[in-house]
Coordinates of C-alpha atoms in Angstrom, one line a residue:
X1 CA -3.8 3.7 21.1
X2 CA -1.7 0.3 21.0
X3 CA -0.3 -1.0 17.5
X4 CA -2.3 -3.5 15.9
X5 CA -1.0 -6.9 15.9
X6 CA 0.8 -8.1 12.1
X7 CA -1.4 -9.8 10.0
X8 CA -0.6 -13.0 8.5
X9 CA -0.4 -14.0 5.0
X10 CA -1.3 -17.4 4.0
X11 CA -1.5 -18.3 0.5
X12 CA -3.4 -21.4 -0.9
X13 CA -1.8 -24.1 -3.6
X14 CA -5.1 -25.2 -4.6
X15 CA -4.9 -24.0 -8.4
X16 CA -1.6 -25.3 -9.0
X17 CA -2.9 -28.9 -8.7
X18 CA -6.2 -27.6 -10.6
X19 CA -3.6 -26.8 -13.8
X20 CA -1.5 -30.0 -13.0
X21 CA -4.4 -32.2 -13.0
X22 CA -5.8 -30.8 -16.2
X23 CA -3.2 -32.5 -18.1
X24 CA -1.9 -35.5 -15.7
X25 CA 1.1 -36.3 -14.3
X26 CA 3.5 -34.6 -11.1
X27 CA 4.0 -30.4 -13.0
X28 CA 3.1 -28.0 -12.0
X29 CA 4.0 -29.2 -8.9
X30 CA 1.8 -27.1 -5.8
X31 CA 4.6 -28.1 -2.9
X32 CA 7.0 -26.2 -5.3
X33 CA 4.7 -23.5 -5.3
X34 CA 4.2 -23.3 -1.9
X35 CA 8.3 -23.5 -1.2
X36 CA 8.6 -20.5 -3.3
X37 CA 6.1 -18.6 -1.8
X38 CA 7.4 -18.9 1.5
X39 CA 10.4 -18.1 0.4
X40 CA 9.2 -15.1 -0.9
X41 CA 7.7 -14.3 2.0
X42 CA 4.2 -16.1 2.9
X43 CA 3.5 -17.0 6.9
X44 CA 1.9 -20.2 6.0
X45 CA 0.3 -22.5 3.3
X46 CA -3.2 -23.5 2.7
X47 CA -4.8 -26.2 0.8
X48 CA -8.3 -28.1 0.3
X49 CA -8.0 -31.7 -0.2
X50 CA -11.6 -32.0 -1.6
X51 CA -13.5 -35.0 -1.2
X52 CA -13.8 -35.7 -5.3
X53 CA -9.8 -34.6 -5.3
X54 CA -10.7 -32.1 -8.3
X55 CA -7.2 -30.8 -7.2
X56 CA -5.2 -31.6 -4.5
X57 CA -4.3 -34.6 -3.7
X58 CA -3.6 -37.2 -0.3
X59 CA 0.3 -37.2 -1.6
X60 CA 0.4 -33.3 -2.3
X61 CA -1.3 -32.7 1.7
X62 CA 1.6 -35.5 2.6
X63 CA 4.2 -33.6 0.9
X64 CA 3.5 -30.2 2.2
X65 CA 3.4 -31.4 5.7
X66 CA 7.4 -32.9 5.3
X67 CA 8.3 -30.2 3.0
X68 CA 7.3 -27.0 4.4
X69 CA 8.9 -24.9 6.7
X70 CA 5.8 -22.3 7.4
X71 CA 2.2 -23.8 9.2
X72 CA 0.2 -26.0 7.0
X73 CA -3.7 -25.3 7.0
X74 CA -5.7 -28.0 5.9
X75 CA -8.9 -27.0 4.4
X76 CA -11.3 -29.8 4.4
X77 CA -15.1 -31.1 5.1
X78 CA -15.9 -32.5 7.9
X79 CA -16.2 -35.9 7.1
X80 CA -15.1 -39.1 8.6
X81 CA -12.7 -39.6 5.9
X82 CA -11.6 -36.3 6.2
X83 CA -10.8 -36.3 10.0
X84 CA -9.1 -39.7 9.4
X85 CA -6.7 -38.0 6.9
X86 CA -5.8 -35.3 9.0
X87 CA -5.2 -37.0 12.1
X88 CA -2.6 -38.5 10.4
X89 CA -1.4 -35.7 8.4
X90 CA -1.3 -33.5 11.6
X91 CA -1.0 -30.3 10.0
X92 CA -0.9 -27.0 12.2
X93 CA -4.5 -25.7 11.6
X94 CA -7.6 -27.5 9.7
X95 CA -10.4 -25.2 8.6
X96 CA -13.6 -26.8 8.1
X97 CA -15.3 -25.6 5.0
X98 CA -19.0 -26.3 3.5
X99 CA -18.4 -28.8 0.3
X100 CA -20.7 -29.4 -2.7
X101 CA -19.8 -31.6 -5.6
X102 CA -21.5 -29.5 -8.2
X103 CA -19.5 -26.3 -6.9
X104 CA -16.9 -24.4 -8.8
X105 CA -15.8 -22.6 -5.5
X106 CA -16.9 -22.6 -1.9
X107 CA -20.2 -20.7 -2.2
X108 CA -20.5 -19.6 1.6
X109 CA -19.7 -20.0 4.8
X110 CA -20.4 -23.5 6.8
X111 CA -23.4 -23.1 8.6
X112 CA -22.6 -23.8 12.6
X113 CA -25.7 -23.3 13.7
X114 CA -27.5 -25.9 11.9
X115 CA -24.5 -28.3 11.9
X116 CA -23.2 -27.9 15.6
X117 CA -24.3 -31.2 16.7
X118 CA -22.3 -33.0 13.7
X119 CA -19.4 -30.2 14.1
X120 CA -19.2 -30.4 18.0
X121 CA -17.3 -33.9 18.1
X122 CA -15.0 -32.8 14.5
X123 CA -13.6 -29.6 16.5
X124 CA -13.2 -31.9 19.9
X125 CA -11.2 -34.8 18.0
X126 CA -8.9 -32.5 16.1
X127 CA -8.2 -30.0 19.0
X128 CA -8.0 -33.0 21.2
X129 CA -4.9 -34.2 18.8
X130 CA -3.4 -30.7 19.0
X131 CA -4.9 -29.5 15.7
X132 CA -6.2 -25.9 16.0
X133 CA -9.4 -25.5 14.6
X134 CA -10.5 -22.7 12.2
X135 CA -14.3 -22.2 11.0
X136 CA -15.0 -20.7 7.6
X137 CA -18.3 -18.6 7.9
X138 CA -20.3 -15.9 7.1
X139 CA -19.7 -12.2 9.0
X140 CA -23.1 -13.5 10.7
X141 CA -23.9 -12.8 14.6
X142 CA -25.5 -15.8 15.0
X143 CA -22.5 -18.0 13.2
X144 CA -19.8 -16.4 15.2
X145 CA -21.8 -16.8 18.0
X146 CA -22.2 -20.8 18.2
X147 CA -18.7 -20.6 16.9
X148 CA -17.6 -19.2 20.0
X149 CA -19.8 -22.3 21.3
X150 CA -18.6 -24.8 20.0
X151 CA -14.6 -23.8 21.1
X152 CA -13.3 -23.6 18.1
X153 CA -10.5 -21.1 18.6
X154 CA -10.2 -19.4 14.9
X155 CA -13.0 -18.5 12.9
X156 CA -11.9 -17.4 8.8
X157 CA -15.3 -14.5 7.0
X158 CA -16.0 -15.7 4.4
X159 CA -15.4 -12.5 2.0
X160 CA -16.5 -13.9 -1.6
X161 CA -19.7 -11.6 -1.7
X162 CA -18.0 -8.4 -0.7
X163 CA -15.3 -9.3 -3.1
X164 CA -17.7 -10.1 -5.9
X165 CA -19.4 -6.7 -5.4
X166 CA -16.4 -4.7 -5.8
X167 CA -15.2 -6.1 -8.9
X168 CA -18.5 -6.0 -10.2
X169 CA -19.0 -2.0 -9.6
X170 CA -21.9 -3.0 -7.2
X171 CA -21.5 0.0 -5.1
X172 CA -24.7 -0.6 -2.5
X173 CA -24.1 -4.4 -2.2
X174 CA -20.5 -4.0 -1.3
X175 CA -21.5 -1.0 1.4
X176 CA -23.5 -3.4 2.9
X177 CA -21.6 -6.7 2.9
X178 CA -18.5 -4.4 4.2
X179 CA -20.5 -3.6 6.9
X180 CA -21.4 -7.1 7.8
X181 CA -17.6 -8.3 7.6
X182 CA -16.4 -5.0 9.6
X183 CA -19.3 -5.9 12.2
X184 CA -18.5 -10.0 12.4
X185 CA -15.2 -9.3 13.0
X186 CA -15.5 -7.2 15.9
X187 CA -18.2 -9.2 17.7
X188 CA -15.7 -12.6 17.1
X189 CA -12.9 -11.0 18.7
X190 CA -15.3 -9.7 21.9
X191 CA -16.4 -13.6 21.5
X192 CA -12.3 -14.4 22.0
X193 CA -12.2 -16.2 18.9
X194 CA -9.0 -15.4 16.5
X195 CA -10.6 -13.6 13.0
X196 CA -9.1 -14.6 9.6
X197 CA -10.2 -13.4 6.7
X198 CA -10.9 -15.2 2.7
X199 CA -12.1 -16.0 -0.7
X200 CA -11.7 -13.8 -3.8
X201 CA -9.6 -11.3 -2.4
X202 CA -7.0 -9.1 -4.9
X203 CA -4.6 -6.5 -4.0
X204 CA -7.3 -3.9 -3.6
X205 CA -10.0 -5.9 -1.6
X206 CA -7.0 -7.3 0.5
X207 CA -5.5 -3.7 1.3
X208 CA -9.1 -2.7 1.9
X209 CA -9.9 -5.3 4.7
X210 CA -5.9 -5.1 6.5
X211 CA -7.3 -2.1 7.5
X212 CA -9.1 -4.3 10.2
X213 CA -7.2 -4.6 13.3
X214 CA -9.3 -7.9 13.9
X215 CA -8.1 -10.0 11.2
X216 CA -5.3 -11.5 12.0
X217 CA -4.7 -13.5 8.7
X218 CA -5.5 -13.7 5.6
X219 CA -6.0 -17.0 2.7
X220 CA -5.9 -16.5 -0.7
X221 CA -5.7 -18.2 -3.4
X222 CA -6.6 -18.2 -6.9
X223 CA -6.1 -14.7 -7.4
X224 CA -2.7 -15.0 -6.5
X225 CA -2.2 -18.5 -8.8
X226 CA -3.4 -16.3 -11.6
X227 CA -0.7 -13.3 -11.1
X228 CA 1.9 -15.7 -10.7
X229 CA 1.5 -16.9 -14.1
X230 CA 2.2 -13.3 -15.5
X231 CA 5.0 -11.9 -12.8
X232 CA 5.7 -15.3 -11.2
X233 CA 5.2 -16.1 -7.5
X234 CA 7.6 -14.0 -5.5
X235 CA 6.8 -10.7 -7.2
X236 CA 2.9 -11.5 -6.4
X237 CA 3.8 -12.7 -3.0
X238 CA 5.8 -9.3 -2.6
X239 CA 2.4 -6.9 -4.2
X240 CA 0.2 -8.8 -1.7
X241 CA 2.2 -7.9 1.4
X242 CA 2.8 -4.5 0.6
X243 CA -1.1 -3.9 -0.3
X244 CA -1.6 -5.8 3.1
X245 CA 0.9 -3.5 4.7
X246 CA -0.5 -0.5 3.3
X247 CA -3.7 -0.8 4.8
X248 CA -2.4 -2.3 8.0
X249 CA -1.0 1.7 8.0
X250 CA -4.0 3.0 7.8
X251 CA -5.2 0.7 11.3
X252 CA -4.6 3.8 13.7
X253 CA -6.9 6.4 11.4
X254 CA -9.7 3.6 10.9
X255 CA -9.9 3.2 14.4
X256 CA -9.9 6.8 15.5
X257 CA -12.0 8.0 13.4

């Protein structure tokens, strides 16, 4: 059986700008963050320029594109503003999330199916301008489905309710929402769509789902932010890859089994 292909860790700087911004002014600075990080060995960077800026900012998405040395992975709505920004930003990859103003997090997946008429001419503009295109959405046939539709080439499951489950001891729920994300990411990469993987993952949940020879990459964020403030970033950078490496060991007796 052939090797499964590495897996990608990108880690998001959104939460550095949340702590910044709680206070005012330029520290913590996220770019610093996200230099250390891929120092220490992250593949890439993500952040979410929101549209109410609760954390990152226009400057901080400037700065990461001249400062970093890793791809750049613009989370964002997809908004007229939004595509304006990134066109000129021109990061490597923009993932187009669901956005609510009331939200403390992204609460779920964007919903393709209902939105592929609006999404259809977003995916064509920034893959047109060499932008590759990721879509954050549920492990749901019918999502991955128009996904594959539309052309976007990257699709990134949404993992928050399996994640939730877990840490909450909700043994049933998180059978069930494994199922769906073990499911979604096999019938995306039949689809020939490129399977990432986010939201609320830890070292367990993240070991758990490198087990996956689909997923190709995974985002995460604020679990990471938070261990960094009690081992700093390279030692949490370092735990994540080898929990991500330990389960990536286990790829060849998941699939045989």
């Amino acid at each position: 059986m052939s090797k499964a292909p590495p897996l990608r860790l990108g880690v998001n700087v959104d939460h550095v700008a949340t702590l910044r911004n709680a206070r005012g002014g330029a520290r913590p600075d996220p770019v610093r963050l996200a230099l250390a990080a891929i120092a220490a060995g992250a593949d890439g960077i993500t952040a979410h320029l929101r549209e109410d800026r609760r954390h990152i900012r226009d400057g901080d998405m400037a700065r990461l594109k001249a400062e970093i040395s890793k791809p750049l992975n613009f989370e964002m709505a997809a908004t007229d503003d939004m595509l304006r920004i990134s066109l000129a930003t021109k990061p490597h990859a923009v993932c187009l999330v669901p956005e609510r103003r009331q939200e403390l997090t992204t609460e779920g997946g964007l919903d393709v199916v209902g939105q592929h008429n609006v999404l259809s001419p977003f995916i064509a503009r920034l893959s047109d301008a060499g932008i590759r295109v990721s879509l954050f959405i549920a492990a749901d046939p019918r999502q991955i489905e128009m996904a594959a539709k539309l052309k976007a080439p990257v699709i990134e499951i949404h993992t928050g309710g399996w994640c939730d489950a877990v840490v909450d001891g909700h043994a049933d729920k998180a059978a069930s929402e494994w199922k769906r994300i073990v499911e979604g990411a096999k019938l995306a990469q039949a689809a020939g769509l490129e399977v990432h993987a986010g939201h609320g993952l830890d070292y367990e949940t993240a070991e758990a789902i490198s087990v996956l020879p689909e997923i190709r990459e995974l985002n995460i964020g604020y679990y990471m932010i938070g261990e960094a403030l009690f081992v700093g970033i390279d030692e949490t950078v370092r735990a994540m890859r080898a929990a991500m490496e330990r389960g990536r060991a286990r790829v060849q007796g998941a699939t045989s089994a």
